[in-house]
Short mmCIF file of C-alpha atoms and ligand atoms in Angstrom, two decimals:
data_model
loop_
_atom_site.label_atom_id
_atom_site.label_comp_id
_atom_site.label_asym_id
_atom_site.label_seq_id
_atom_site.Cartn_x
_atom_site.Cartn_y
_atom_site.Cartn_z
CA MET A 10 49.47 38.56 0.71
CA GLU A 11 48.65 36.57 -2.42
CA LYS A 12 45.25 34.85 -2.39
CA PHE A 13 44.18 31.66 -4.12
CA ILE A 14 41.15 29.54 -4.96
CA LEU A 15 41.27 25.91 -3.88
CA ALA A 16 39.35 23.42 -6.05
CA ILE A 17 38.43 19.99 -4.75
CA ASP A 18 38.02 17.53 -7.64
CA GLN A 19 36.35 14.47 -6.18
CA GLY A 20 36.58 11.92 -9.03
CA THR A 21 35.57 8.28 -9.43
CA THR A 22 38.98 6.86 -8.54
CA SER A 23 40.83 9.69 -6.82
CA CYS A 24 40.47 12.96 -4.94
CA ARG A 25 42.50 15.97 -5.93
CA ALA A 26 43.06 19.39 -4.46
CA ILE A 27 44.24 22.02 -6.93
CA LEU A 28 45.35 25.52 -6.03
CA PHE A 29 44.66 28.19 -8.69
CA ASP A 30 46.06 31.70 -8.76
CA HIS A 31 44.45 34.83 -10.17
CA ASP A 32 45.80 34.10 -13.68
CA SER A 33 43.94 30.76 -13.59
CA LYS A 34 47.30 29.01 -13.38
CA ILE A 35 47.73 25.83 -11.38
CA ARG A 36 50.11 26.49 -8.48
CA GLN A 37 49.91 23.13 -6.74
CA VAL A 38 48.16 19.75 -7.08
CA ALA A 39 47.77 16.93 -4.58
CA GLN A 40 46.09 13.69 -5.53
CA ARG A 41 45.21 10.47 -3.72
CA GLU A 42 43.33 7.39 -4.81
CA PHE A 43 40.77 5.64 -2.65
CA THR A 44 39.27 2.14 -2.50
CA GLN A 45 36.91 0.79 -5.16
CA ILE A 46 34.54 -1.75 -3.63
CA PHE A 47 33.20 -4.53 -5.88
CA ARG A 48 30.99 -6.76 -3.71
CA GLN A 49 29.24 -8.36 -6.67
CA PRO A 50 29.69 -8.36 -10.45
CA GLY A 51 28.38 -5.09 -11.89
CA TRP A 52 28.33 -3.34 -8.49
CA VAL A 53 30.63 -0.40 -7.75
CA GLU A 54 30.64 1.20 -4.30
CA HIS A 55 32.74 3.68 -2.31
CA ASP A 56 33.26 4.25 1.40
CA ALA A 57 31.97 7.80 1.86
CA ASN A 58 34.05 8.28 5.03
CA GLU A 59 37.20 7.29 3.17
CA ILE A 60 36.35 9.83 0.46
CA PHE A 61 35.96 12.55 3.10
CA LEU A 62 39.26 11.66 4.77
CA THR A 63 41.00 11.52 1.39
CA VAL A 64 39.71 15.00 0.57
CA GLU A 65 41.01 16.31 3.90
CA SER A 66 44.40 14.77 3.25
CA VAL A 67 44.82 16.18 -0.27
CA MET A 68 43.78 19.64 0.93
CA ALA A 69 46.50 19.47 3.59
CA SER A 70 49.18 18.21 1.17
CA CYS A 71 48.26 20.80 -1.42
CA LEU A 72 48.57 23.76 0.96
CA GLN A 73 51.65 22.40 2.66
CA ASN A 74 53.52 21.69 -0.59
CA ALA A 75 52.56 25.10 -1.93
CA GLY A 76 53.72 26.82 1.27
CA VAL A 77 50.35 28.56 1.41
CA GLN A 78 48.59 29.49 4.66
CA PRO A 79 44.91 28.56 5.14
CA ASP A 80 43.89 32.23 5.28
CA GLN A 81 45.36 32.75 1.80
CA VAL A 82 42.52 30.65 0.38
CA ALA A 83 39.80 33.11 -0.64
CA ALA A 84 37.23 30.38 -1.32
CA VAL A 85 36.86 26.68 -2.05
CA GLY A 86 35.11 25.15 -5.09
CA ILE A 87 33.94 21.55 -5.34
CA THR A 88 33.44 19.41 -8.44
CA ASN A 89 32.49 15.78 -8.08
CA GLN A 90 31.79 12.46 -9.73
CA ARG A 91 28.13 12.87 -10.58
CA GLU A 92 25.14 10.79 -9.46
CA THR A 93 27.07 8.76 -6.85
CA THR A 94 24.84 8.68 -3.78
CA VAL A 95 25.33 8.66 0.00
CA VAL A 96 22.68 8.18 2.72
CA TRP A 97 23.70 9.01 6.28
CA ASN A 98 22.32 9.34 9.77
CA ARG A 99 21.48 12.93 10.67
CA GLU A 100 22.45 12.49 14.32
CA THR A 101 25.72 10.59 14.05
CA GLY A 102 26.80 11.85 10.64
CA LEU A 103 27.68 8.27 9.71
CA PRO A 104 26.72 6.72 6.35
CA ILE A 105 24.24 3.86 6.75
CA ALA A 106 25.66 2.04 3.70
CA ASN A 107 28.41 2.28 1.12
CA ALA A 108 27.96 5.05 -1.43
CA ILE A 109 26.59 3.61 -4.68
CA VAL A 110 28.70 4.79 -7.60
CA TRP A 111 27.26 6.12 -10.89
CA GLN A 112 28.60 3.13 -12.86
CA SER A 113 26.97 0.57 -10.60
CA ARG A 114 24.20 -1.56 -12.07
CA GLN A 115 22.87 -2.90 -8.74
CA THR A 116 19.65 -0.91 -9.02
CA ALA A 117 18.73 -2.16 -12.51
CA GLU A 118 15.63 -3.95 -11.20
CA ILE A 119 14.21 -0.79 -9.65
CA CYS A 120 14.63 0.94 -13.02
CA ASP A 121 13.16 -2.00 -14.97
CA ASP A 122 10.15 -1.78 -12.69
CA LEU A 123 9.67 1.94 -13.38
CA ARG A 124 9.99 1.29 -17.11
CA SER A 125 7.55 -1.62 -17.09
CA HIS A 126 4.99 0.67 -15.44
CA GLY A 127 5.38 3.04 -18.39
CA TYR A 128 7.00 5.94 -16.52
CA GLU A 129 9.64 6.68 -19.17
CA ASP A 130 7.83 9.73 -20.57
CA LEU A 131 6.82 11.05 -17.15
CA ILE A 132 10.41 10.91 -15.93
CA ARG A 133 11.79 12.49 -19.09
CA SER A 134 9.24 15.31 -19.09
CA ARG A 135 10.16 16.25 -15.51
CA THR A 136 13.86 15.44 -15.17
CA GLY A 137 15.11 15.51 -18.79
CA LEU A 138 16.67 12.06 -18.20
CA ARG A 139 16.17 8.48 -19.35
CA ILE A 140 15.29 5.95 -16.65
CA ASP A 141 18.67 4.42 -15.79
CA PRO A 142 20.53 2.99 -12.75
CA TYR A 143 23.16 5.67 -13.50
CA PHE A 144 21.13 8.39 -11.77
CA SER A 145 20.73 8.78 -7.99
CA ALA A 146 17.01 8.08 -7.53
CA SER A 147 17.12 4.28 -7.65
CA LYS A 148 20.29 4.29 -5.54
CA ILE A 149 18.51 5.99 -2.60
CA ARG A 150 15.63 3.53 -2.94
CA TRP A 151 18.09 0.61 -2.94
CA ILE A 152 19.91 1.80 0.18
CA LEU A 153 16.63 2.24 2.09
CA ASP A 154 15.50 -1.24 0.96
CA HIS A 155 18.75 -2.83 2.08
CA THR A 156 19.03 -1.18 5.50
CA GLU A 157 17.03 -2.55 8.39
CA GLY A 158 14.40 0.01 9.34
CA GLY A 159 15.72 2.27 6.58
CA GLN A 160 12.37 3.43 5.25
CA GLN A 161 11.02 4.17 8.72
CA MET A 162 14.09 6.13 9.78
CA ALA A 163 13.88 8.11 6.53
CA GLU A 164 10.23 8.93 7.16
CA GLU A 165 11.02 10.02 10.72
CA GLY A 166 13.53 12.49 9.32
CA LYS A 167 16.52 10.65 10.77
CA LEU A 168 18.34 10.11 7.44
CA LEU A 169 19.85 12.53 4.96
CA ALA A 170 20.76 11.82 1.34
CA GLY A 171 22.95 13.51 -1.19
CA THR A 172 25.45 13.33 -4.00
CA ILE A 173 29.14 13.53 -3.08
CA ASP A 174 29.23 17.34 -3.10
CA THR A 175 26.44 17.36 -0.51
CA TRP A 176 28.15 14.73 1.63
CA LEU A 177 31.47 16.59 1.59
CA MET A 178 29.87 19.90 2.48
CA TYR A 179 27.91 18.28 5.31
CA ARG A 180 31.09 16.87 6.80
CA LEU A 181 33.29 19.88 6.11
CA SER A 182 30.74 22.24 7.70
CA GLY A 183 30.58 20.14 10.84
CA GLY A 184 27.09 18.92 9.96
CA THR A 185 25.55 22.36 9.58
CA ALA A 186 24.95 22.43 5.80
CA HIS A 187 22.75 20.08 3.76
CA VAL A 188 23.01 21.65 0.33
CA THR A 189 23.73 20.95 -3.35
CA ASP A 190 23.78 22.89 -6.61
CA TYR A 191 21.46 22.76 -9.63
CA SER A 192 23.85 20.75 -11.80
CA ASN A 193 24.13 17.92 -9.28
CA ALA A 194 20.41 17.99 -8.45
CA SER A 195 19.63 17.62 -12.15
CA ARG A 196 21.43 14.24 -12.21
CA THR A 197 19.40 12.62 -9.43
CA MET A 198 16.31 11.81 -11.56
CA LEU A 199 14.32 13.33 -8.66
CA TYR A 200 14.65 16.98 -9.59
CA ASN A 201 12.17 18.73 -11.84
CA ILE A 202 14.50 20.77 -14.05
CA PHE A 203 11.61 22.67 -15.63
CA GLU A 204 9.91 23.77 -12.39
CA LYS A 205 13.16 23.88 -10.41
CA LYS A 206 12.09 21.81 -7.43
CA TRP A 207 12.28 18.27 -6.09
CA ASP A 208 9.52 16.45 -7.98
CA GLU A 209 6.79 15.26 -5.59
CA ARG A 210 5.33 12.81 -8.09
CA ILE A 211 8.63 11.02 -8.67
CA LEU A 212 9.44 11.06 -4.93
CA ALA A 213 6.05 9.41 -4.34
CA LEU A 214 6.67 6.81 -7.10
CA LEU A 215 9.89 5.80 -5.37
CA ASN A 216 8.59 6.36 -1.84
CA ILE A 217 11.48 8.66 -0.98
CA PRO A 218 10.67 11.22 1.77
CA ALA A 219 11.40 14.77 0.61
CA CYS A 220 12.98 15.61 4.01
CA MET A 221 16.03 13.48 3.05
CA LEU A 222 16.99 15.81 0.22
CA PRO A 223 19.28 18.84 0.31
CA GLU A 224 18.49 22.45 -0.43
CA VAL A 225 19.35 23.26 -4.07
CA LYS A 226 21.37 26.42 -4.72
CA ASP A 227 23.02 28.37 -7.52
CA SER A 228 26.31 26.75 -8.56
CA SER A 229 28.14 29.98 -7.72
CA GLY A 230 27.38 31.43 -4.30
CA HIS A 231 27.74 30.71 -0.62
CA PHE A 232 27.11 27.02 0.14
CA ALA A 233 28.74 26.45 3.50
CA ASP A 234 31.70 27.42 5.65
CA ILE A 235 34.36 24.81 6.17
CA ASP A 236 34.70 24.45 9.93
CA ALA A 237 38.05 25.63 11.29
CA THR A 238 38.72 22.14 12.67
CA HIS A 239 38.75 20.83 9.09
CA PHE A 240 40.83 23.65 7.60
CA PHE A 241 43.84 24.04 9.85
CA GLY A 242 42.29 26.43 12.31
CA HIS A 243 40.77 28.73 9.74
CA SER A 244 37.19 28.82 8.46
CA VAL A 245 36.86 29.25 4.69
CA PRO A 246 33.70 29.48 2.55
CA ILE A 247 32.68 26.97 -0.13
CA MET A 248 31.48 29.25 -2.91
CA GLY A 249 31.24 27.07 -6.04
CA VAL A 250 29.86 23.60 -6.78
CA ALA A 251 29.14 21.69 -10.00
CA GLY A 252 29.13 18.10 -11.23
CA ASP A 253 32.28 17.17 -13.17
CA GLN A 254 30.98 17.45 -16.74
CA GLN A 255 29.14 20.70 -16.09
CA ALA A 256 32.19 22.08 -14.31
CA ALA A 257 34.25 21.23 -17.41
CA LEU A 258 31.73 23.10 -19.59
CA PHE A 259 32.17 26.12 -17.29
CA GLY A 260 35.95 25.70 -17.14
CA GLN A 261 35.98 25.66 -20.95
CA LYS A 262 34.13 28.99 -20.77
CA CYS A 263 31.21 27.73 -22.85
CA PHE A 264 29.13 30.56 -21.42
CA THR A 265 26.83 31.27 -24.39
CA PRO A 266 24.27 29.09 -26.21
CA GLY A 267 25.72 27.00 -29.03
CA MET A 268 29.08 26.56 -27.30
CA ALA A 269 30.04 22.94 -26.73
CA LYS A 270 32.82 20.92 -25.16
CA ASN A 271 33.95 17.36 -25.69
CA THR A 272 36.05 15.41 -23.21
CA TYR A 273 37.99 12.61 -24.96
CA GLY A 274 38.69 10.07 -22.25
CA THR A 275 37.83 6.39 -22.04
CA GLY A 276 34.55 7.47 -23.65
CA CYS A 277 33.51 10.92 -24.84
CA PHE A 278 31.32 13.31 -22.86
CA LEU A 279 29.74 16.06 -24.93
CA LEU A 280 27.82 18.97 -23.45
CA MET A 281 26.32 21.90 -25.30
CA ASN A 282 25.11 25.09 -23.66
CA THR A 283 21.49 25.66 -24.79
CA GLY A 284 20.87 28.82 -22.76
CA SER A 285 17.96 29.64 -20.49
CA GLU A 286 15.42 27.37 -22.21
CA PRO A 287 15.55 23.61 -21.61
CA LYS A 288 15.54 21.72 -24.93
CA VAL A 289 14.01 18.27 -24.74
CA SER A 290 15.79 15.83 -27.02
CA ASP A 291 14.15 13.92 -29.86
CA ASN A 292 17.48 12.31 -30.67
CA GLY A 293 18.52 10.27 -27.65
CA LEU A 294 20.30 13.00 -25.69
CA VAL A 295 19.53 14.03 -22.13
CA THR A 296 18.62 17.51 -20.93
CA THR A 297 20.44 18.71 -17.88
CA ILE A 298 21.15 21.85 -15.88
CA ALA A 299 24.57 23.24 -16.69
CA TRP A 300 24.63 25.67 -13.75
CA GLY A 301 22.71 28.25 -11.82
CA TYR A 302 24.38 31.66 -11.78
CA LYS A 303 23.01 34.88 -10.26
CA GLY A 304 19.54 33.37 -10.01
CA GLU A 305 19.43 32.19 -13.63
CA ILE A 306 19.55 28.64 -14.88
CA THR A 307 21.59 27.63 -17.92
CA TYR A 308 20.60 24.34 -19.51
CA ALA A 309 22.66 21.89 -21.54
CA LEU A 310 22.18 18.93 -23.82
CA GLU A 311 24.40 15.98 -23.02
CA GLY A 312 25.38 12.92 -25.00
CA SER A 313 28.05 10.32 -24.51
CA VAL A 314 30.10 7.98 -26.67
CA PHE A 315 30.86 4.71 -24.88
CA VAL A 316 34.10 3.76 -26.62
CA ALA A 317 36.60 6.48 -27.54
CA GLY A 318 40.07 6.46 -25.91
CA SER A 319 39.42 2.84 -24.95
CA ALA A 320 39.50 1.97 -28.70
CA ILE A 321 43.06 3.32 -28.72
CA GLN A 322 43.81 1.17 -25.67
CA TRP A 323 42.42 -1.78 -27.63
CA LEU A 324 44.91 -1.12 -30.45
CA ARG A 325 47.64 -0.90 -27.83
CA ASP A 326 46.76 -3.82 -25.53
CA GLU A 327 44.92 -6.37 -27.67
CA LEU A 328 46.33 -5.75 -31.17
CA LYS A 329 49.78 -4.70 -29.81
CA PHE A 330 50.11 -1.97 -32.44
CA PHE A 331 52.14 0.31 -30.18
CA ALA A 332 53.41 0.59 -26.62
CA ALA A 333 51.77 3.89 -25.65
CA SER A 334 48.61 5.69 -26.85
CA PRO A 335 50.40 8.90 -27.99
CA GLU A 336 52.28 6.81 -30.62
CA SER A 337 48.97 6.50 -32.46
CA GLU A 338 49.45 10.04 -33.78
CA GLU A 339 52.63 9.34 -35.72
CA LEU A 340 51.22 6.07 -37.07
CA ALA A 341 48.02 7.77 -38.26
CA LEU A 342 50.04 10.39 -40.09
CA ALA A 343 52.04 7.62 -41.85
CA ALA A 344 48.90 5.81 -43.08
CA LYS A 345 48.35 5.60 -46.85
CA ASP A 346 44.90 4.07 -47.21
CA ASP A 347 42.02 6.36 -46.35
CA SER A 348 39.08 4.14 -47.17
CA ILE A 349 38.94 1.97 -44.04
CA TYR A 350 36.29 2.40 -41.36
CA VAL A 351 36.50 1.00 -37.83
CA VAL A 352 33.22 1.00 -35.88
CA PRO A 353 34.30 0.46 -32.24
CA ALA A 354 30.85 -0.61 -30.98
CA PHE A 355 32.46 -2.93 -28.41
CA VAL A 356 29.66 -2.42 -25.89
CA GLY A 357 26.90 -1.32 -28.25
CA LEU A 358 26.35 2.24 -29.43
CA GLY A 359 25.25 5.22 -27.30
CA ALA A 360 23.65 8.46 -28.48
CA PRO A 361 22.08 8.88 -30.98
CA TYR A 362 21.76 5.17 -31.85
CA TRP A 363 21.08 3.53 -28.46
CA ASP A 364 21.77 0.08 -29.82
CA ASP A 365 22.81 -2.35 -27.08
CA ARG A 366 23.29 -5.21 -29.48
CA ALA A 367 25.63 -3.56 -31.98
CA ARG A 368 29.21 -4.87 -31.96
CA GLY A 369 32.46 -3.67 -33.52
CA ALA A 370 33.35 -4.06 -37.18
CA ILE A 371 36.03 -3.08 -39.72
CA PHE A 372 35.20 -2.25 -43.36
CA GLY A 373 37.22 -1.63 -46.51
CA LEU A 374 40.25 -3.86 -45.87
CA THR A 375 42.67 -4.66 -48.72
CA ARG A 376 45.77 -6.88 -48.95
CA GLY A 377 47.94 -3.87 -48.16
CA SER A 378 46.04 -2.63 -45.08
CA ASP A 379 48.43 -2.27 -42.18
CA ARG A 380 48.50 -1.12 -38.58
CA ALA A 381 48.99 2.51 -39.61
CA ASP A 382 45.81 2.41 -41.71
CA LEU A 383 43.85 0.73 -38.93
CA THR A 384 45.16 3.16 -36.33
CA ARG A 385 44.14 6.11 -38.46
CA ALA A 386 40.68 4.64 -39.04
CA THR A 387 40.25 4.01 -35.30
CA LEU A 388 41.21 7.59 -34.44
CA GLN A 389 38.80 8.78 -37.09
CA SER A 390 36.01 6.79 -35.42
CA LEU A 391 36.33 9.05 -32.35
CA ALA A 392 35.76 12.07 -34.56
CA TYR A 393 32.83 10.50 -36.43
CA GLN A 394 31.10 9.43 -33.22
CA THR A 395 31.54 12.97 -31.90
CA LYS A 396 29.89 14.30 -35.06
CA ASP A 397 27.00 11.85 -34.59
CA VAL A 398 26.29 13.34 -31.15
CA LEU A 399 26.90 16.96 -32.18
CA ASP A 400 24.52 16.60 -35.13
CA ALA A 401 21.87 15.31 -32.72
CA MET A 402 22.56 18.33 -30.48
CA LYS A 403 22.25 20.73 -33.38
CA ALA A 404 18.94 19.15 -34.40
CA ASP A 405 17.56 19.30 -30.84
CA ALA A 406 18.82 22.78 -30.08
CA LYS A 407 17.96 24.10 -33.56
CA ASP A 408 21.24 25.93 -33.20
CA ASP A 409 24.60 25.66 -34.91
CA ILE A 410 27.85 24.84 -33.16
CA SER A 411 30.22 27.74 -33.44
CA VAL A 412 33.23 26.06 -31.94
CA LEU A 413 34.07 22.78 -30.22
CA ARG A 414 36.28 23.04 -27.13
CA VAL A 415 38.15 19.90 -26.25
CA ASP A 416 39.89 18.29 -23.28
CA GLY A 417 40.63 14.82 -21.88
CA GLY A 418 43.56 12.47 -22.55
CA ALA A 419 43.03 11.85 -26.27
CA SER A 420 42.61 15.57 -27.04
CA ALA A 421 46.42 15.68 -26.96
CA ASN A 422 46.40 13.85 -30.31
CA ASN A 423 46.97 16.49 -33.03
CA TYR A 424 45.99 14.19 -35.87
CA LEU A 425 42.66 13.46 -34.20
CA MET A 426 41.96 17.13 -33.42
CA GLN A 427 42.70 18.23 -37.00
CA PHE A 428 40.50 15.46 -38.38
CA GLN A 429 37.77 16.43 -35.88
CA SER A 430 37.85 19.98 -37.17
CA ASP A 431 37.70 18.71 -40.78
CA VAL A 432 34.78 16.37 -40.19
CA LEU A 433 32.79 18.97 -38.25
CA GLN A 434 33.87 21.80 -40.53
CA CYS A 435 34.22 23.98 -37.47
CA GLN A 436 36.94 25.31 -35.21
CA VAL A 437 38.30 22.98 -32.55
CA VAL A 438 39.98 24.69 -29.60
CA ARG A 439 42.23 22.97 -27.08
CA PRO A 440 42.96 25.13 -24.01
CA GLN A 441 46.40 25.43 -22.45
CA ASN A 442 44.99 24.28 -19.18
CA VAL A 443 43.25 20.97 -19.82
CA GLU A 444 42.29 20.68 -16.12
CA THR A 445 38.97 22.18 -17.12
CA THR A 446 36.90 20.36 -14.49
CA ALA A 447 38.81 21.74 -11.51
CA LEU A 448 39.11 25.11 -13.23
CA GLY A 449 35.31 25.24 -13.63
CA ALA A 450 34.82 24.68 -9.90
CA ALA A 451 37.46 27.31 -9.14
CA TYR A 452 35.78 29.83 -11.47
CA LEU A 453 32.36 29.25 -9.89
CA ALA A 454 33.86 29.79 -6.41
CA GLY A 455 36.07 32.70 -7.45
CA LEU A 456 33.23 34.57 -9.16
CA ALA A 457 31.04 34.30 -6.06
CA ALA A 458 33.89 35.40 -3.80
CA GLY A 459 34.69 38.43 -5.94
CA TYR A 460 38.14 36.95 -6.67
CA TRP A 461 37.24 37.28 -10.34
CA GLN A 462 34.78 39.99 -11.31
CA SER A 463 32.77 38.55 -14.20
CA MET A 464 32.44 35.86 -16.83
CA GLU A 465 33.57 38.46 -19.35
CA GLU A 466 36.84 38.83 -17.45
CA LEU A 467 37.34 35.06 -17.64
CA SER A 468 36.43 34.89 -21.34
CA ALA A 469 38.93 37.61 -22.16
CA ASP A 470 41.72 35.31 -21.05
CA GLN A 471 41.42 32.80 -23.87
CA GLY A 472 44.53 30.76 -23.16
CA ALA A 473 44.24 28.42 -26.17
CA ASP A 474 47.03 25.91 -26.59
CA LYS A 475 46.02 25.23 -30.16
CA ILE A 476 43.20 26.15 -32.53
CA TYR A 477 42.41 23.77 -35.40
CA GLU A 478 40.67 25.10 -38.51
CA PRO A 479 39.18 22.83 -41.18
CA VAL A 480 41.56 22.20 -44.10
CA MET A 481 39.42 19.55 -45.82
CA SER A 482 36.79 20.69 -48.32
CA PRO A 483 33.16 20.46 -47.15
CA GLN A 484 32.47 18.01 -50.03
CA GLU A 485 35.23 15.65 -48.99
CA ALA A 486 34.18 15.85 -45.33
CA GLU A 487 30.63 14.96 -46.28
CA GLU A 488 31.76 12.05 -48.50
CA LYS A 489 33.81 10.61 -45.67
CA TYR A 490 31.02 11.00 -43.13
CA LYS A 491 28.61 9.24 -45.50
CA GLY A 492 31.04 6.32 -45.55
CA TRP A 493 30.97 6.26 -41.73
CA GLN A 494 27.16 6.23 -41.66
CA LYS A 495 27.17 3.31 -44.09
CA ALA A 496 29.68 1.46 -41.92
CA VAL A 497 27.58 1.98 -38.77
CA GLU A 498 24.50 0.77 -40.58
CA ALA A 499 26.30 -2.33 -41.82
CA ALA A 500 27.74 -3.10 -38.36
CA ARG A 501 24.30 -2.78 -36.79
CA PHE A 502 22.78 -4.96 -39.50
CA PHE A 503 25.31 -7.69 -38.75
CA SER A 504 24.50 -7.64 -35.02
CA ARG A 505 20.75 -7.76 -35.47
P1 LIG B 14 39.69 8.87 -18.25
O1 LIG B 14 39.52 10.12 -17.45
O2 LIG B 14 38.44 8.37 -18.91
O3 LIG B 14 40.46 7.78 -17.55
P2 LIG B 14 41.75 10.34 -19.74
O4 LIG B 14 41.17 11.69 -19.97
O5 LIG B 14 42.83 10.18 -18.73
O6 LIG B 14 40.60 9.26 -19.51
O7 LIG B 14 42.27 9.82 -21.16
C1 LIG B 14 42.83 8.55 -21.31
C2 LIG B 14 42.39 7.94 -22.62
O8 LIG B 14 42.89 8.70 -23.70
C3 LIG B 14 42.92 6.54 -22.78
O9 LIG B 14 41.87 5.72 -23.26
C4 LIG B 14 44.03 6.65 -23.81
O10 LIG B 14 44.06 5.52 -24.67
C5 LIG B 14 43.65 7.89 -24.59
N1 LIG B 14 44.81 8.68 -25.01
C6 LIG B 14 45.71 9.30 -24.22
N2 LIG B 14 46.63 9.96 -24.94
C7 LIG B 14 46.31 9.76 -26.25
C8 LIG B 14 46.85 10.19 -27.50
N3 LIG B 14 47.92 10.99 -27.56
N4 LIG B 14 46.24 9.77 -28.62
C9 LIG B 14 45.13 9.00 -28.58
N5 LIG B 14 44.57 8.58 -27.43
C10 LIG B 14 45.14 8.94 -26.28
#
């Protein structure tokens, strides 16, 4: 009887269940969206119960459509939207409020307050993070503040808190497991990533009782058993858990220090494996836990680019240059002028600049500049911004980048990937299976379940769709990058 690993990919807008076979091939996918709740401008919330029910429904569809019996699932892995926070009643299992989503800015005041008290360095030196509404800590505080008797119930041990992985495992286990993994814990801004424990000082600063928080475990190992009532009469173990970006790093098999992945979506998410030592950033990156495996922690540096694929959407929707994003490739290849720079700082600039005020700009226009030239320059801006972050990573990690592994929607663009390799002067590898997030969760679960034997076994199966090698000379690459740096400087000067 053939066995499989089932990955649950609980994303920001949809839940997916993906069935992987022993060759890491996708055998079936089921996906369903759920409701986004916008009660006020800047707020984003989810109904945690709806998320749970959506997960149950995609698991059922996935198995049914695949014609696979529940006992053919060797183990389940979970990867989830990170930082999104749920608080629920221990006795009833019901959430006491909507889940607050990572993007939501409703806790900005709590963070401003922490900053104004000068806690920036304290938080960074314990959690590796910047103080930001993004992370879970201020979300728990907000929910307790906005629930009648919330603080008291929390102190009496009547409330539990967790990220979405924790919530799902609590529900799927019939309320028996209150657990998370290192990668998710490291995004709460409550977890001391250096001492590997919930940080008492930060909990005290935010007045969050430690008894609300889950037990933190290795990302690969036994987390909980899904109760038979939730898995079609069969109990199956959850053996792998990681936050989405860390799961993608694992799914890209970036197992050794110096290996990095970039996801080209709406924005870019870059993570670099820095090994067993946490590297604190001097260049605007955050330090995070990539995963815990066999009792050992692997750390990562993380940086994000705010505007990447969305700049291509801008060309498509606002400038009406083309009807679909993939057409940008052909246009870029037809461009003649190579001296234009587009700085897509539509919402400011992220790492390593951290400039909220910066706005977009175009440099080097001539009478002949056309949409092909502008499209090429916009695609190039994704590659330059990626180099900005990778250079910061190299400086922080004091390590070189051997290879960049890529995924996400815009990684399908061959022009962009070749140019990325040229600008970085390193190999760029796009895997055959770009579902790296779900694959990462499946690998973590499958390794713990003995479905796969070792990371070496996984690495041996390279499965690259395409490998890009630099064809541009190092001198030319450097010249071009200097032009980009000048353009960024000029754009920032204008917005000052
Ligand atoms: P997200 O998960 O952030 O929604 P995806 O990984 O689905 O993003 O990627 C979608 C983004 O990638 C869009 O912004 C789109 O403009 C861009 N994109 C998709 N295909 C291409 C392509 N062939 N060339 C350039 N950009 C693309």
